[in-house]
Coordinates of C-alpha atoms in Angstrom, one line a residue:
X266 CA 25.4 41.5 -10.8
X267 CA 26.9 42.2 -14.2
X268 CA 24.4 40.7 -17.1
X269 CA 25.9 38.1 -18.5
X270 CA 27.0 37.7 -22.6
X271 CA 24.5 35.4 -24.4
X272 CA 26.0 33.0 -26.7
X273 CA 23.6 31.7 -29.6
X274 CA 25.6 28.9 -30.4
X275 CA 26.3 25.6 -28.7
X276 CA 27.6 22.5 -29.3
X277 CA 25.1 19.3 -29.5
X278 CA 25.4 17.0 -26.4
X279 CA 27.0 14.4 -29.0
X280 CA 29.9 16.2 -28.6
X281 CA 29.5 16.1 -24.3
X282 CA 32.5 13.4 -24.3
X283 CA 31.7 10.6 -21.5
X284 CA 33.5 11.8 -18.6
X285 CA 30.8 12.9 -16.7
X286 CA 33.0 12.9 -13.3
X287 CA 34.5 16.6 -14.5
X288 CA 31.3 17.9 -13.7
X289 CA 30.5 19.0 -10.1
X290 CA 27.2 20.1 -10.9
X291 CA 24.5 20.9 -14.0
X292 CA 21.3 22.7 -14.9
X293 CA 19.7 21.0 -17.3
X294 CA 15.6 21.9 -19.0
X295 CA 13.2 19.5 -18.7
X296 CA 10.9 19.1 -21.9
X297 CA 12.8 18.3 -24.5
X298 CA 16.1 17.9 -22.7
X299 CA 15.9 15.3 -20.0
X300 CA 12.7 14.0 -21.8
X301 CA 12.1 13.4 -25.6
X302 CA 8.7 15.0 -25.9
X303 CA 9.3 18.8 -26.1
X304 CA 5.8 19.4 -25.2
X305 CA 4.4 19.3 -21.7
X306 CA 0.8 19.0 -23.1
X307 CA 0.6 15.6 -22.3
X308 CA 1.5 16.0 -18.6
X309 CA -1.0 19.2 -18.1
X310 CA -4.0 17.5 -20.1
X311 CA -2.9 14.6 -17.0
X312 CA -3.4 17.1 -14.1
X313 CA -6.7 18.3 -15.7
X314 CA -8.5 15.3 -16.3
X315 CA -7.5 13.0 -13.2
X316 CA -7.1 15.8 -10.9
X317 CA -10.0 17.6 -12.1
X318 CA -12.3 16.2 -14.7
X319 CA -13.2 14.6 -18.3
X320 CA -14.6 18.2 -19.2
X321 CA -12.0 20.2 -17.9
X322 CA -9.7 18.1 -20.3
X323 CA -12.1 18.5 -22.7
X324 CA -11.4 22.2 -22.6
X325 CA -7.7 22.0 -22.3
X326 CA -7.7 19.9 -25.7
X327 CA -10.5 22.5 -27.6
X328 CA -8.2 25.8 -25.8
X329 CA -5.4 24.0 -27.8
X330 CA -5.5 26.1 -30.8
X331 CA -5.5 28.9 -29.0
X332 CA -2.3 27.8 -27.0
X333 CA -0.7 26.7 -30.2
X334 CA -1.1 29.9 -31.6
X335 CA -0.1 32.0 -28.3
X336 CA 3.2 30.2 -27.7
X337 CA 4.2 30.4 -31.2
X338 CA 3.3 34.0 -32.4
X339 CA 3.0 35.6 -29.0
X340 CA 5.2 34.7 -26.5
X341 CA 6.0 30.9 -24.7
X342 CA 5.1 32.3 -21.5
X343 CA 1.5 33.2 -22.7
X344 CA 0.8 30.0 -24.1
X345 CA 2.7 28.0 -21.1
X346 CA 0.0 30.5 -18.8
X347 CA -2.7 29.5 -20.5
X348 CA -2.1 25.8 -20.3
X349 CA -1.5 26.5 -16.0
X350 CA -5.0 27.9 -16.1
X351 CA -7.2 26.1 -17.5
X352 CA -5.5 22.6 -16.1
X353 CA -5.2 24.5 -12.3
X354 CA -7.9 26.8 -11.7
X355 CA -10.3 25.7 -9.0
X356 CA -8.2 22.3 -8.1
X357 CA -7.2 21.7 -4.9
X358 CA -3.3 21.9 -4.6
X359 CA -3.7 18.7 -2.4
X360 CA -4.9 16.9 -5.6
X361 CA -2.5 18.1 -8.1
X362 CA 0.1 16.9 -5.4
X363 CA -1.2 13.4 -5.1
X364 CA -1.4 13.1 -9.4
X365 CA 1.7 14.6 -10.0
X366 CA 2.8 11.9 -7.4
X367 CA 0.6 8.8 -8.1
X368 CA -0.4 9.4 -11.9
X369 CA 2.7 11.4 -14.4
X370 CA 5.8 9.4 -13.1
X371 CA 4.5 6.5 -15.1
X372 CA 4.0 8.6 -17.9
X373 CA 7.1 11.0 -17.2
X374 CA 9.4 7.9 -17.0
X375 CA 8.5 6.5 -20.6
X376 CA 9.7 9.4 -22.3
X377 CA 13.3 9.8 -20.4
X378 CA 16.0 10.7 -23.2
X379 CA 18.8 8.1 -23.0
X380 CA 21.7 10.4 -24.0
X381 CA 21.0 14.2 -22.1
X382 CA 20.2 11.4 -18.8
X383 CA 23.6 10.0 -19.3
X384 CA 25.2 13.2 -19.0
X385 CA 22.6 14.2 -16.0
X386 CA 22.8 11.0 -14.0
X387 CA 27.4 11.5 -13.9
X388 CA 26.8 15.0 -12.6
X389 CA 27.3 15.7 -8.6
X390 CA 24.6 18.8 -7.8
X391 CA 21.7 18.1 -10.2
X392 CA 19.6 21.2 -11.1
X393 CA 16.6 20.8 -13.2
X394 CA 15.5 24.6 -14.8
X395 CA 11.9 24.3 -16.3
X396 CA 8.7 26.6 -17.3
X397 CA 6.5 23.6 -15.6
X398 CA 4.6 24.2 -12.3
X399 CA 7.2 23.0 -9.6
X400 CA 4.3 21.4 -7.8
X401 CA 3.9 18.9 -11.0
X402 CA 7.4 17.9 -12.1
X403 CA 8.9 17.8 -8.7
X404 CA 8.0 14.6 -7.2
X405 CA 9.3 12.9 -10.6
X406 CA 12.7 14.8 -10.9
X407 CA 13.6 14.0 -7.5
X408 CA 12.8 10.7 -7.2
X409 CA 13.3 8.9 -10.4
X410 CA 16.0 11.4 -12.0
X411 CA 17.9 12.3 -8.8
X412 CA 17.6 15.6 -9.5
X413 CA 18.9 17.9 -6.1
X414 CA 16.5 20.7 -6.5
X415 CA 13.6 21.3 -9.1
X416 CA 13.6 25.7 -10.5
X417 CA 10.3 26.0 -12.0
X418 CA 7.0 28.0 -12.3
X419 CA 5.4 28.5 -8.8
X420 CA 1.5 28.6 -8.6
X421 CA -1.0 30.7 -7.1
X422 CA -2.7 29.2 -4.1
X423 CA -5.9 31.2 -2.4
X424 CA -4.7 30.8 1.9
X425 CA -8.3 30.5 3.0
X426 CA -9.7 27.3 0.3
X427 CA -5.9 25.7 -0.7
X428 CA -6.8 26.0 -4.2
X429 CA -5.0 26.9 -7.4
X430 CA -6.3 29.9 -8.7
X431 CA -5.1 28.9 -12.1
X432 CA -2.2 32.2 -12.1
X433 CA 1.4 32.2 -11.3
X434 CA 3.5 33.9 -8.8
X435 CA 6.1 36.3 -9.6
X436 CA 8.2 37.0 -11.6
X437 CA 6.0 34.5 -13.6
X438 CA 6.8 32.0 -16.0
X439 CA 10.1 30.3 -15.8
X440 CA 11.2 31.2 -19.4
X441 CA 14.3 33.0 -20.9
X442 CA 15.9 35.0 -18.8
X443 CA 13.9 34.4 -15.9
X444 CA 15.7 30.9 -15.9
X445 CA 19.3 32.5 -15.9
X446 CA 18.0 34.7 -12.9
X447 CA 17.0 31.3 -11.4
X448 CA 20.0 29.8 -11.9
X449 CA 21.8 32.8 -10.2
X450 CA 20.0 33.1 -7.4
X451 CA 20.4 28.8 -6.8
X452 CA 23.9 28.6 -7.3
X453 CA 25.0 32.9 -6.7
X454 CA 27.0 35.2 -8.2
X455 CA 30.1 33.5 -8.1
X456 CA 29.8 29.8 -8.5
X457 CA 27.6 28.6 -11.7
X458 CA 26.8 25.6 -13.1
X459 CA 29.6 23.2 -14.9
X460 CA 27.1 22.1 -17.4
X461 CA 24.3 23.3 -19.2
X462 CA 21.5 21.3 -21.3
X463 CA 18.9 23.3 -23.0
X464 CA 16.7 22.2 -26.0
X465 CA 15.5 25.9 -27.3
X466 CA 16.5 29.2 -27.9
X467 CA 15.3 30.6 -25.1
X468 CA 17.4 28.2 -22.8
X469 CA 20.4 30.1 -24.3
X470 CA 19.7 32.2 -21.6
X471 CA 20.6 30.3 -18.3
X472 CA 23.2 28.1 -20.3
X473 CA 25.1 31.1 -21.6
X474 CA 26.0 31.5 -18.1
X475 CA 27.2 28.2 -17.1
X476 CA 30.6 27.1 -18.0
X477 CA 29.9 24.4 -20.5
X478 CA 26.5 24.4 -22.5
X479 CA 25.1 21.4 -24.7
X480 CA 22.3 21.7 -27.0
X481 CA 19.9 18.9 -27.2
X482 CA 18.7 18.8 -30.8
X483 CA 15.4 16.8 -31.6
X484 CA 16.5 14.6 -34.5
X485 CA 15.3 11.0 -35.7
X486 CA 18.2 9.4 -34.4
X487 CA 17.7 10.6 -31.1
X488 CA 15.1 8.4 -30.2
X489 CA 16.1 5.9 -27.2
X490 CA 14.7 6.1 -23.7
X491 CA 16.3 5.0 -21.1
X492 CA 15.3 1.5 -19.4
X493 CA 13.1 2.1 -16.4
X494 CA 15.4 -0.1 -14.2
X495 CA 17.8 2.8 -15.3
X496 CA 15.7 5.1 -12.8
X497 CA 16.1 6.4 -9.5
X498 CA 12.9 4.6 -8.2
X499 CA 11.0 1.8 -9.5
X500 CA 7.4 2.6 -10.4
X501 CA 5.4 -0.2 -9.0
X502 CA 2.4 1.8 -8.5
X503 CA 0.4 3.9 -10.2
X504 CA -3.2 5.7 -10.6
X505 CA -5.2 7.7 -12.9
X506 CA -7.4 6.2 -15.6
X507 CA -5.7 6.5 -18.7
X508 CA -3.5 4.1 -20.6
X509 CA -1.9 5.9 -23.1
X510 CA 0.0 8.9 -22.8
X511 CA -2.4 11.8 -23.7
X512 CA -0.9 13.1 -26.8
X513 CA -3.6 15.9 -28.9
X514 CA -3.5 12.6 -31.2
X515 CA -4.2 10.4 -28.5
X516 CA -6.6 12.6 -26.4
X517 CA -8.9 13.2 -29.8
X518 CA -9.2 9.6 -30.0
X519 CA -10.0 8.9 -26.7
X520 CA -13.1 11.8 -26.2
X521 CA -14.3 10.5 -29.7
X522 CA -14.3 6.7 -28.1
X523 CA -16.0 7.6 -24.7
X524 CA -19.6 7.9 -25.5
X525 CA -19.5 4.7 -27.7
X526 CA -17.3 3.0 -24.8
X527 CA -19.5 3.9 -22.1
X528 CA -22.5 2.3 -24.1
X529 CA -20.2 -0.9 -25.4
X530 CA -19.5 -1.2 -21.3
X531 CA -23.1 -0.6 -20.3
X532 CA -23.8 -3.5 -23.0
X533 CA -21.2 -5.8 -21.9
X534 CA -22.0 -5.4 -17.8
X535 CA -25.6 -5.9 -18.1
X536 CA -26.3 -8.5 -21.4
X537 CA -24.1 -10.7 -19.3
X538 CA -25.4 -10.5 -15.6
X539 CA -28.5 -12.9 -15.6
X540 CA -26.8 -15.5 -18.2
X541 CA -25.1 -18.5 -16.1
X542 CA -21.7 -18.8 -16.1
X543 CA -20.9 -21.3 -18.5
X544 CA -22.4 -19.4 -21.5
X545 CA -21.0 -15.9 -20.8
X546 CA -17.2 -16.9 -22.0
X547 CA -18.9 -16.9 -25.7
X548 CA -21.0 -14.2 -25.1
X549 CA -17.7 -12.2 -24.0
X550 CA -16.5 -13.1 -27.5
X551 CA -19.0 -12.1 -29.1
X552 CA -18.5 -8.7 -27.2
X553 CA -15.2 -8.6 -27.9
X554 CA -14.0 -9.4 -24.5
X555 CA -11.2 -12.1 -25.0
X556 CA -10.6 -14.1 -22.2
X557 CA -7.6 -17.0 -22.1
X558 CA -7.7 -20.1 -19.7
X559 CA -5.0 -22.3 -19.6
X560 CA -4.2 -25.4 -17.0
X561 CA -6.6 -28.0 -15.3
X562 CA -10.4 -26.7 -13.9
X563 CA -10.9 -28.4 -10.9
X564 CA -14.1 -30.1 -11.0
X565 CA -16.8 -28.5 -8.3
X566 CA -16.7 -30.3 -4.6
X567 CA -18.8 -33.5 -3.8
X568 CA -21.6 -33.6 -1.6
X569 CA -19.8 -33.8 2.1
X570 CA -16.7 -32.0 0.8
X571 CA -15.0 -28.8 1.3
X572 CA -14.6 -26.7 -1.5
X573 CA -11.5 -25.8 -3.2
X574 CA -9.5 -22.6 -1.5
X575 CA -8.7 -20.5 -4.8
X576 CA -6.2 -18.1 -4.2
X577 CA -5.7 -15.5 -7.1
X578 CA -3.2 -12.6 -6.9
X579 CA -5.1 -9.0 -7.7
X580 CA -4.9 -7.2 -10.9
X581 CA -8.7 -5.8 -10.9
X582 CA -11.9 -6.4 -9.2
X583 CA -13.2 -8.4 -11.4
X584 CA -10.6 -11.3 -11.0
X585 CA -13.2 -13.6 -9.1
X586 CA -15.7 -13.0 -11.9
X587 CA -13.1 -14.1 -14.4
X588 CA -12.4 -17.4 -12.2
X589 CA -16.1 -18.4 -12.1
X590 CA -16.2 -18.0 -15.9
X591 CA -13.3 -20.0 -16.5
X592 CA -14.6 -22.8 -13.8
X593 CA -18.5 -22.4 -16.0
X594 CA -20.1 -22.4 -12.0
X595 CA -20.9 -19.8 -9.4
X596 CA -18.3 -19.7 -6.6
X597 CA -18.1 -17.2 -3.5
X598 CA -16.0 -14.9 -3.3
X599 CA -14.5 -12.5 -0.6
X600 CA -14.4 -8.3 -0.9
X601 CA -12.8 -5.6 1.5
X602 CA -14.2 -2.2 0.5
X603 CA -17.0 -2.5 -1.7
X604 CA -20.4 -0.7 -1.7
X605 CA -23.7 -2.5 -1.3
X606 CA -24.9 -1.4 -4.6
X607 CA -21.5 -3.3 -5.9
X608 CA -22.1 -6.5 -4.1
X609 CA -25.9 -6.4 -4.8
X610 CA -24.7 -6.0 -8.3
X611 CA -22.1 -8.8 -8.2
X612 CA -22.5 -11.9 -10.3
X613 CA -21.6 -13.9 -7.8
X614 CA -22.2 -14.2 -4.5
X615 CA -19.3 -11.6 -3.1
X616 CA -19.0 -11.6 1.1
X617 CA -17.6 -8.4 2.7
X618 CA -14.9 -8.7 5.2
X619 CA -14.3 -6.9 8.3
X620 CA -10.5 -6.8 8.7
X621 CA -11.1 -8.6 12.1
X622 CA -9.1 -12.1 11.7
X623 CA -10.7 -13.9 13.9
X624 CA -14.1 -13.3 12.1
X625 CA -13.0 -13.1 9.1
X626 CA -11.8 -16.0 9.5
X627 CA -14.6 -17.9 10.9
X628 CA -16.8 -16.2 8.2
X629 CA -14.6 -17.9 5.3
X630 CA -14.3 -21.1 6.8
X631 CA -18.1 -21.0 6.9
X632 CA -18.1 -20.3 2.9
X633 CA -15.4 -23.2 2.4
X634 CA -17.8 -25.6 4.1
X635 CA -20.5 -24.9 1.6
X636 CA -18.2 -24.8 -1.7
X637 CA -15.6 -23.2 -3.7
X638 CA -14.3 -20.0 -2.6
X639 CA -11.6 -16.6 -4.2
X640 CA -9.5 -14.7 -2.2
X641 CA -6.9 -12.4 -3.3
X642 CA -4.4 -12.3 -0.2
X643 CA -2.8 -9.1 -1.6
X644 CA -5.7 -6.8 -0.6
X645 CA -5.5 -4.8 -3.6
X646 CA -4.4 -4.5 -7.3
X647 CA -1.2 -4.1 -8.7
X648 CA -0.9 -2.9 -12.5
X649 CA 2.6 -3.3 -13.1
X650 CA 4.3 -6.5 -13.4
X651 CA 4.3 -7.2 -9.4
X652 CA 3.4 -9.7 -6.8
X653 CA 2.2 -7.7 -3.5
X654 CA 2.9 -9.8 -0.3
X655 CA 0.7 -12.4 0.3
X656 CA -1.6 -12.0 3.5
X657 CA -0.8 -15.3 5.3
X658 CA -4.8 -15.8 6.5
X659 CA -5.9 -18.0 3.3
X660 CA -3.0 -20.6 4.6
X661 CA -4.6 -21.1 7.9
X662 CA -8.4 -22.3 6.2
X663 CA -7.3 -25.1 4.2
X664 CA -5.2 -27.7 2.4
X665 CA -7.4 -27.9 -0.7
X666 CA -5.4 -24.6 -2.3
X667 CA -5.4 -23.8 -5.5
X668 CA -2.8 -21.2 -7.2
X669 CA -4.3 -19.0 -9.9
X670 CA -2.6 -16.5 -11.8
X671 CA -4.3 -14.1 -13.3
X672 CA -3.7 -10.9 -15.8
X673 CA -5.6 -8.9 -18.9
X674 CA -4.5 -6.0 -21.0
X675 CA -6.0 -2.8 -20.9
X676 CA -5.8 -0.5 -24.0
X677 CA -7.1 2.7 -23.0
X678 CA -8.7 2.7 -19.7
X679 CA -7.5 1.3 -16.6
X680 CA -10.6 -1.1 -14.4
X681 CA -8.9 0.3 -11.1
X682 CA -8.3 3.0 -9.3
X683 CA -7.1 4.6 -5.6
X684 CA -8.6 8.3 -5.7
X685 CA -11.6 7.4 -7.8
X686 CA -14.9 6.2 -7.4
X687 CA -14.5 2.0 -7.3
X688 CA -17.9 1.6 -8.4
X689 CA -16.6 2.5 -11.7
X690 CA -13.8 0.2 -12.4
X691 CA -15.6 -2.5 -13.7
X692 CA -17.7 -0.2 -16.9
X693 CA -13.4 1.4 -17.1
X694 CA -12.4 -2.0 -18.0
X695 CA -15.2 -2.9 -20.8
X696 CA -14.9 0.6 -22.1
X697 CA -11.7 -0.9 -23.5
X698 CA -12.5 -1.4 -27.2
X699 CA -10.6 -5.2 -27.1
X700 CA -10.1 -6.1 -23.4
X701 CA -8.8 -9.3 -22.4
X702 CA -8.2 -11.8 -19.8
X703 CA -5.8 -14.4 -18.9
X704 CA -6.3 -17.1 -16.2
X705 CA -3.8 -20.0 -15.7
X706 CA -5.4 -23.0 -13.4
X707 CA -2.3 -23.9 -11.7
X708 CA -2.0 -27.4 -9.8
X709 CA -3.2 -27.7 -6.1
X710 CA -0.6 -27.4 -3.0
X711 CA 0.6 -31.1 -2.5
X712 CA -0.3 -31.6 0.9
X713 CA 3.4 -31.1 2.1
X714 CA 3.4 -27.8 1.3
X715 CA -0.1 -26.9 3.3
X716 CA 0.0 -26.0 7.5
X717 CA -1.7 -29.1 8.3
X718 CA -0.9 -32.1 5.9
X719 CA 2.7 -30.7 5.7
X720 CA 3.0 -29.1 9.1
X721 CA 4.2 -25.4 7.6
X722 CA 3.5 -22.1 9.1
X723 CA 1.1 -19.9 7.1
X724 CA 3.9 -17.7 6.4
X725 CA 5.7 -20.4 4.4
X726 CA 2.5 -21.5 2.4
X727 CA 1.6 -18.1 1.5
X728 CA 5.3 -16.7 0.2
X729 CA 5.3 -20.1 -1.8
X730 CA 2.2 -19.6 -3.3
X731 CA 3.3 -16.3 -4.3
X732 CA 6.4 -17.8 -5.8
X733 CA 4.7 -20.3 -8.1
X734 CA 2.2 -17.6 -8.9
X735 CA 4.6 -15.1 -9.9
X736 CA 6.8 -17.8 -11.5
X737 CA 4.1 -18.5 -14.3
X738 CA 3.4 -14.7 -14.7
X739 CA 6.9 -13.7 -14.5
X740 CA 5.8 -11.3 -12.1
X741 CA 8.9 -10.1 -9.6
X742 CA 7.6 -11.2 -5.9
X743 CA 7.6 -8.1 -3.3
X744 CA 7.5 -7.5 0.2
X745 CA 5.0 -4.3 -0.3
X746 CA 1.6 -4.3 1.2
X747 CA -2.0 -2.7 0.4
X748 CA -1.0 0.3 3.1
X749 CA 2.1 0.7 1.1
X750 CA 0.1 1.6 -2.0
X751 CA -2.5 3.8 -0.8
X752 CA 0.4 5.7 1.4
X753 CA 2.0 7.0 -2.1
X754 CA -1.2 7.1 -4.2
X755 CA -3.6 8.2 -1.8
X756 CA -2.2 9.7 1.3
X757 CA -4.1 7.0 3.6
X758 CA -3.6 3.6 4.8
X759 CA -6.4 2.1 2.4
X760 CA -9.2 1.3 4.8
X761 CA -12.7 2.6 4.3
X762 CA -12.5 5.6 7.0
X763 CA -9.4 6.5 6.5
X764 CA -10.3 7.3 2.8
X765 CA -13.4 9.3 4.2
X766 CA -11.7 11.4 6.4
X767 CA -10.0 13.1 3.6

């Protein structure tokens, strides 16, 4: 292989004219190039704080400094190294899998340059070239960029625990020449890429090589993302704790809020547990909690009567809390997967199911006769603007249904989550500094629309509440299910054992 001539000067991709169809292939960078944000801290400070821990990222952001200083004056592979340690080291690779799958899409997505994408997306063979850990840009590239193949920094794993040992394996670091040598040995000696995007000098390396090379300059006016429904894949769901993209900025603020959040949450659980329900909407003011209800509050059942069905979709554990709030009365609820401590804990009086039909069945219809009751017939929460598919079950118990839709706003923590501990979703969502709470009353099923006034199957009662619920919310209505969710997020259909088996 004869080393090939390095050219230190290309044009910017605003000169890559628009017919992408004269490219049969293209190796493109990542940070920088195909995303706006030219640094990956973000994304590492990701893997060490929901694959690992709040004080591993707590290290990563005090090491910063030091990484600062080590890719600037020393060499970008040291300070990339140092980065892959302290966010790797100890983790199992099984965990940086499922977060690199379930956690920085979301984050990855947001930050997709509308321009270098453009050029990426008309391209037939799609190469991405990157210093980033394969293991944590791989599930993103392929899936929402449509990238063929993903050259990037390979990990060490111990054989005998699975775990990262926090160094790379050879030749190291995927930077400077080690990314033309990449690119030669995907594409060989005699076929190279069409196109090359870089964002740095040392990209000049693997795009000297290709035929065409485009430099992707970070200027003001290259600012635009590209729409999500642009992507690949949707991104429906999601994990991980944190709101906000975990810039230094943005991570500072956050460790300087925890202490004082987990006190405010501490504060806002427990103040408001004994009070009854019709004073806690002020005392959630007072808090700052804000919580919106809109639409007509059913009055509580007669003496005799059957209470009122209230069939909510999901967006955190604490939506049947909200409800009785709104309705200033207790009213029974329905759980899968909750602890003891939780339910002991719960407000309200909160029954857990078995998953058996027939009982559970028997056991709600039990809870109707004595009053109100929630169910959410999705099974679990959905963050993103989403209707899950509505288990048919609620249709079957009564005519006396009432839609509720339901949705808050979460500034910097999210109150749910699939690999975490559940217990602590509730003090996530009040660590928020102004949390809030919408809950829209919507009017009861006529009795056409019900199985036995109106003579519809369950089926047709439950996709027509989903419809009117996702109507006010302007939610889009899916076919997805609970096992769905915890397949990409979790790696296990969602039920209690499966989730301790692993």
């Amino acid at each position: 292989m004869s080393p090939a001539k390095k050219s230190h000067k290309f044009p910017p991709i605003t000169e890559c004219g628009g017919g992408g169809e004269e490219y049969g292939s293209i190796a493109a960078d990542l940070d920088g190039t195909l995303l706006l944000s030219r640094s990956s801290f973000p994304y590492f400070m990701l893997v060490a704080v929901e694959a690992g821990s709040l004080f591993r990222g707590l290290i990563l952001l005090l090491s910063l400094p030091l990484v600062i200083f080590s890719y600037l004056l020393v060499s970008e592979s040291l300070g990339i190294q140092i980065l892959i340690f302290i966010s790797f080291a100890g983790l199992k690779v099984r965990d940086i899998e499922l977060v690199s799958r379930a956690v920085l899409p979301r984050f990855y997505a947001a930050d997709v340059r509308k321009d270098s994408f453009e050029v990426f997306d008309k391209c037939k063979r799609k190469v991405v070239v990157t210093a980033n850990p394969t293991v944590m840009v791989e599930a993103f590239v392929k899936d929402y960029l449509g990238a063929d193949k993903v050259l990037g920094t390979e990990i060490a794993v111990s054989p005998r625990t699975k775990r990262a040992t926090g160094f790379v394996k050879k030749p190291g670091v995927l930077v400077g020449d080690l990314k033309r040598l990449a690119i030669f040995k995907e594409f060989g000696d005699e076929s190279v890429p069409d196109l090359g995007l870089g964002d740095r000098t040392s990209d000049h390396d693997f795009m000297s090589i290709c035929k065409k090379g485009y430099m992707v300059h970070a200027t003001k006016s290259a600012t635009a993302t590209i729409p999500k429904e642009r992507l690949k894949s949707r991104i429906i769901f999601h994990d991980g704790r944190l709101v906000q993209r975990p810039t230094p900025l943005n991570a500072v603020i956050t460790y300087l809020w925890l202490p004082l959040g987990f006190i405010l949450s501490i504060i806002r659980v427990y103040f408001n547990l004994p009070l009854p329900e019709r004073l806690v909407r002020y005392s959630y003011e007072m808090l700052g909690i804000h919580l919106t209800i809109r639409g007509h509050r059913p009055p509580p059942p007669s003496t005799g009567t059957p209470g009122n069905l209230y069939v909510l979709n999901h967006r955190t554990a604490l939506d049947p809390i909200i409800v009785a709030i709104a309705l200033r009365r207790k009213i029974s609820c329905v759980t899968y997967s909750v602890s003891r401590l939780s339910l002991m804990l719960s407000p309200i009086p909160a029954v857990a199911l078995t998953r058996d039909r027939a009982a559970d069945s028997a056991r709600m219809r039990k809870l109707l006769e004595k009053g109100d009751l929630v169910i959410c017939p999705e099974g679990t929460t959905c963050r993103e603007e989403y209707l899950l598919r509505f288990s048919a079950l609620f249709a079957e118990l009564s005519d006396r249904i009432v839609p509720v839709a339901m949705n808050c706003k979460q500034g910097m923590f999210h109150g749910t989550t699939v690999r975490g501990v559940k217990f602590w979703d509730p003090y996530f969502f009040f660590m928020n500094p102004r949390p809030s709470y919408e809950v829209t009353f919507l009017d009861r099923l006529p009795e056409e629309m019900t199985v036995n006034g109106g003579g519809k199957t369950s089926f047709e009662v439950a996709n027509y509440v989903q419809k009117v619920i996702g109507d006010v919310l302007g939610f889009e209505c899916t076919e997805l299910t609970r096992k769905d969710k915890y397949l990409l997020l979790g790696g296990n259909d969602g039920k209690v054992e499966s989730i301790n088996k692993k």
